[in-house]
Short mmCIF file of C-alpha atoms in Angstrom, two decimals:
data_model
loop_
_atom_site.label_atom_id
_atom_site.label_comp_id
_atom_site.label_asym_id
_atom_site.label_seq_id
_atom_site.Cartn_x
_atom_site.Cartn_y
_atom_site.Cartn_z
CA MET T 1 20.94 26.00 -15.67
CA ARG T 2 21.26 22.28 -16.23
CA SER T 3 23.31 20.97 -19.14
CA GLU T 4 21.09 19.82 -21.99
CA ALA T 5 24.06 18.00 -23.50
CA ASP T 6 23.86 15.41 -20.75
CA PRO T 7 20.32 15.54 -19.36
CA LEU T 8 19.62 14.17 -15.93
CA PRO T 9 17.63 10.92 -15.90
CA LEU T 10 13.92 11.30 -15.29
CA LEU T 11 12.77 10.10 -11.90
CA SER T 12 9.94 8.22 -13.57
CA ASP T 13 12.53 6.22 -15.52
CA HIS T 14 14.19 5.05 -12.31
CA LEU T 15 14.24 1.37 -11.45
CA PRO T 16 15.36 0.53 -7.88
CA PRO T 17 18.76 -1.20 -7.72
CA ASP T 18 19.25 -4.56 -6.02
CA ARG T 19 20.62 -2.73 -2.99
CA PRO T 20 20.50 0.90 -1.85
CA ILE T 21 22.93 3.43 -3.30
CA ARG T 22 25.41 4.16 -0.50
CA VAL T 23 26.26 7.86 -0.21
CA LEU T 24 28.77 9.80 1.91
CA ILE T 25 28.06 13.52 2.45
CA VAL T 26 31.05 15.84 2.87
CA ASP T 27 30.44 19.49 3.78
CA ASP T 28 31.63 21.67 6.65
CA HIS T 29 28.16 23.12 7.30
CA ALA T 30 26.14 20.84 9.58
CA LEU T 31 22.85 22.43 8.54
CA LEU T 32 23.52 21.69 4.88
CA ARG T 33 24.55 18.11 5.69
CA ASP T 34 21.30 17.65 7.61
CA GLY T 35 19.34 18.97 4.64
CA LEU T 36 21.10 16.70 2.15
CA ARG T 37 20.65 13.70 4.43
CA GLY T 38 16.94 14.44 4.71
CA ILE T 39 16.57 14.67 0.94
CA LEU T 40 18.45 11.42 0.29
CA GLU T 41 16.94 9.36 3.09
CA ALA T 42 13.46 10.22 1.83
CA GLU T 43 14.30 7.98 -1.15
CA ASN T 44 13.83 4.24 -0.71
CA ASP T 45 16.84 3.35 -2.87
CA ILE T 46 19.47 5.59 -1.21
CA VAL T 47 21.15 5.30 2.18
CA VAL T 48 23.57 7.80 3.76
CA VAL T 49 26.51 5.85 5.21
CA GLY T 50 28.13 8.83 6.90
CA GLU T 51 28.85 12.54 7.10
CA ALA T 52 32.17 14.36 7.18
CA GLY T 53 33.03 17.98 7.85
CA ASN T 54 36.61 18.12 6.55
CA SER T 55 39.00 16.33 4.22
CA GLU T 56 40.55 14.07 6.89
CA GLN T 57 37.15 12.81 8.01
CA ALA T 58 36.11 12.33 4.39
CA VAL T 59 39.10 10.13 3.58
CA ALA T 60 38.64 8.12 6.79
CA TYR T 61 34.93 7.53 6.07
CA VAL T 62 35.67 6.45 2.49
CA ALA T 63 38.27 3.96 3.72
CA ALA T 64 35.84 2.59 6.32
CA THR T 65 32.62 2.47 4.28
CA THR T 66 33.64 2.43 0.55
CA PRO T 67 30.52 4.35 -0.52
CA ASP T 68 29.15 4.21 -4.04
CA ILE T 69 28.96 8.01 -4.22
CA VAL T 70 30.69 10.76 -2.27
CA VAL T 71 28.97 14.15 -2.43
CA LEU T 72 31.88 16.52 -1.84
CA ASP T 73 31.83 20.24 -1.16
CA VAL T 74 34.49 21.97 -3.26
CA ASP T 75 35.58 24.13 -0.30
CA ILE T 76 35.86 21.74 2.64
CA PRO T 77 38.43 22.52 5.36
CA GLY T 78 41.75 20.70 5.25
CA ASP T 79 43.35 19.57 2.01
CA LYS T 80 42.40 21.16 -1.28
CA VAL T 81 39.59 19.34 -3.04
CA THR T 82 42.03 18.00 -5.66
CA ALA T 83 44.23 16.42 -2.98
CA THR T 84 41.17 15.05 -1.19
CA LEU T 85 39.93 13.45 -4.41
CA THR T 86 43.31 11.81 -4.97
CA ARG T 87 43.30 10.34 -1.46
CA ILE T 88 39.72 9.12 -1.91
CA GLN T 89 40.65 7.41 -5.19
CA LEU T 90 43.58 5.68 -3.52
CA ARG T 91 41.33 4.25 -0.80
CA SER T 92 38.32 3.33 -2.92
CA ALA T 93 38.69 3.32 -6.68
CA ARG T 94 35.05 2.30 -7.08
CA THR T 95 33.70 5.39 -5.28
CA LYS T 96 32.37 8.05 -7.66
CA ALA T 97 32.60 11.73 -6.71
CA ILE T 98 29.96 14.40 -7.27
CA ILE T 99 31.07 17.95 -6.44
CA LEU T 100 28.75 20.50 -4.84
CA SER T 101 29.85 24.10 -5.31
CA ILE T 102 28.80 27.73 -5.25
CA TYR T 103 31.32 28.48 -8.02
CA ASP T 104 30.11 28.57 -11.61
CA GLU T 105 33.71 28.65 -12.87
CA PRO T 106 34.65 26.79 -16.08
CA MET T 107 38.32 26.48 -15.07
CA VAL T 108 37.38 24.78 -11.79
CA VAL T 109 34.93 22.45 -13.54
CA GLN T 110 37.49 21.53 -16.21
CA GLU T 111 40.18 20.75 -13.64
CA LEU T 112 37.91 18.52 -11.59
CA LEU T 113 36.53 16.71 -14.64
CA ALA T 114 40.13 15.96 -15.63
CA MET T 115 40.51 14.26 -12.25
CA GLY T 116 37.59 11.98 -12.97
CA VAL T 117 34.74 13.53 -10.97
CA ARG T 118 31.38 12.30 -12.23
CA GLY T 119 29.31 15.36 -11.47
CA TYR T 120 29.60 19.08 -10.76
CA LEU T 121 26.45 20.60 -9.30
CA LEU T 122 25.86 24.16 -8.19
CA LYS T 123 24.29 24.38 -4.75
CA SER T 124 21.31 26.07 -6.36
CA VAL T 125 20.39 22.71 -7.94
CA ASN T 126 16.87 21.59 -7.12
CA ARG T 127 16.00 18.51 -5.08
CA GLN T 128 14.85 16.38 -8.01
CA ASP T 129 17.94 17.06 -10.11
CA PHE T 130 20.23 16.38 -7.14
CA VAL T 131 18.69 12.97 -6.51
CA ALA T 132 18.58 12.19 -10.23
CA ALA T 133 22.28 13.04 -10.57
CA ILE T 134 23.19 10.51 -7.88
CA ARG T 135 21.08 7.81 -9.51
CA GLY T 136 22.37 8.60 -12.98
CA VAL T 137 26.04 8.52 -12.01
CA TYR T 138 25.56 5.34 -9.98
CA GLN T 139 23.73 3.46 -12.73
CA ASP T 140 25.83 4.57 -15.71
CA ASP T 141 29.63 4.28 -15.59
CA GLN T 142 29.95 6.66 -18.55
CA ARG T 143 27.64 9.41 -17.30
CA VAL T 144 28.99 12.78 -16.21
CA VAL T 145 26.37 15.18 -14.87
CA LEU T 146 26.84 18.95 -14.93
CA SER T 147 24.46 21.47 -13.41
CA ILE T 148 26.09 24.77 -14.36
CA SER T 149 25.16 27.79 -16.46
CA GLN T 150 24.91 27.41 -20.23
CA GLN T 151 27.75 29.92 -20.65
CA SER T 152 30.05 27.91 -18.38
CA LEU T 153 29.05 24.68 -20.11
CA GLN T 154 30.06 26.10 -23.49
CA GLN T 155 33.43 27.18 -22.11
CA VAL T 156 34.02 23.79 -20.47
CA ASN T 157 33.19 21.96 -23.69
CA GLY T 158 35.44 24.22 -25.75
CA ALA T 159 38.27 24.76 -23.28
CA ARG T 160 41.76 23.37 -23.50
CA VAL T 161 43.07 24.38 -20.09
CA ASN T 162 46.81 23.94 -19.63
CA LEU T 163 46.89 22.25 -16.24
CA LEU T 164 50.50 21.17 -16.81
CA SER T 165 53.57 23.23 -17.59
CA ASP T 166 55.34 22.77 -20.93
CA ARG T 167 58.04 20.65 -19.28
CA GLU T 168 55.47 18.53 -17.44
CA ARG T 169 53.67 17.92 -20.73
CA GLU T 170 56.96 16.78 -22.28
CA VAL T 171 57.52 14.39 -19.37
CA ILE T 172 54.04 12.86 -19.49
CA MET T 173 54.34 12.46 -23.27
CA LEU T 174 57.50 10.41 -22.77
CA VAL T 175 55.81 8.42 -20.00
CA ALA T 176 53.07 7.67 -22.54
CA GLY T 177 55.83 6.32 -24.76
CA ALA T 178 56.72 3.79 -22.04
CA MET T 179 60.03 5.47 -21.17
CA SER T 180 61.59 4.96 -17.75
CA ASN T 181 62.62 7.87 -15.53
CA ALA T 182 66.24 7.33 -16.53
CA GLN T 183 65.38 7.37 -20.24
CA ILE T 184 63.29 10.52 -19.82
CA ALA T 185 66.15 12.22 -17.98
CA THR T 186 68.54 11.37 -20.81
CA ARG T 187 66.12 12.53 -23.52
CA LEU T 188 65.39 15.86 -21.82
CA ARG T 189 68.94 16.35 -20.49
CA ILE T 190 67.80 16.70 -16.89
CA THR T 191 68.49 14.66 -13.77
CA GLU T 192 66.41 11.66 -12.79
CA GLY T 193 65.52 13.49 -9.57
CA THR T 194 64.07 16.33 -11.62
CA VAL T 195 61.99 13.84 -13.60
CA LYS T 196 60.61 12.43 -10.34
CA ARG T 197 59.76 15.95 -9.15
CA HIS T 198 57.89 16.67 -12.39
CA LEU T 199 56.00 13.39 -12.03
CA ARG T 200 54.99 14.21 -8.45
CA ASN T 201 53.62 17.55 -9.67
CA ILE T 202 51.81 15.85 -12.56
CA PHE T 203 50.23 13.26 -10.25
CA THR T 204 49.06 16.01 -7.88
CA LYS T 205 47.61 18.23 -10.61
CA LEU T 206 45.78 15.38 -12.34
CA GLY T 207 44.85 13.41 -9.24
CA ALA T 208 46.63 10.39 -10.70
CA VAL T 209 47.53 7.28 -8.71
CA SER T 210 49.87 5.59 -11.22
CA ARG T 211 51.82 6.31 -14.39
CA ILE T 212 49.12 4.76 -16.57
CA ASP T 213 46.44 6.70 -14.71
CA ALA T 214 48.43 9.92 -15.23
CA VAL T 215 48.71 9.29 -18.98
CA ASN T 216 44.99 8.52 -19.27
CA LYS T 217 43.98 11.60 -17.30
CA ALA T 218 46.42 13.81 -19.21
CA ALA T 219 44.91 12.57 -22.47
CA ALA T 220 41.35 13.15 -21.20
CA ALA T 221 42.31 16.70 -20.18
CA HIS T 222 44.00 17.35 -23.55
CA GLN T 223 47.39 17.78 -21.88
CA LEU T 224 49.40 15.54 -24.21
CA PRO T 225 51.21 17.61 -26.85
CA SER T 226 50.57 16.74 -30.47
CA ARG T 227 53.12 14.41 -31.99
CA LYS T 228 55.27 16.02 -34.63
CA SER T 229 55.23 14.26 -37.95
#
């Protein structure tokens, strides 16, 4: 069931962009890739710039083509999807990711939204909604499109998933306060090496590429502890 909280744009409302929307398809099933390519290339405002069957190919194609949209299977071979997203963001910050999945799992959706994905679509999505999601995400920098069950949508909207451990949340809170690694180590009475290890874990879990990015993504995922008055 499609989310009514963020409806997909109507195809009749679509105005062609100045240039085609450039899309990379990433899925390990060649038959599915062929089907997606056929759907997209039937549209006069979308062009498929490449196909990839695993995470390494996906990252290489993104670096080479800097697509507007990457349609990414949640279960591709190679790196986990979270690691793949981080590598994609490092190579092309302008590329927006839409996840295709068979899993209607609120925890998975919440984690990927915290990493900045712009859409999460079940593979049961129909052709029109799939194309509309790509157009909507491309045209609107604030749009996030979900095509999941109503039950999952309610859980995603109401969830406060603890992606980070208590100690990691303490560390990112101090990073948000502009503290250096040395200052954080002193405050928490741990070594600077331990602070760096916590930060590596935080970056991996949130798909962050910098300290500021980590703070922003932690805030978006409700991972910053409340300040005590």
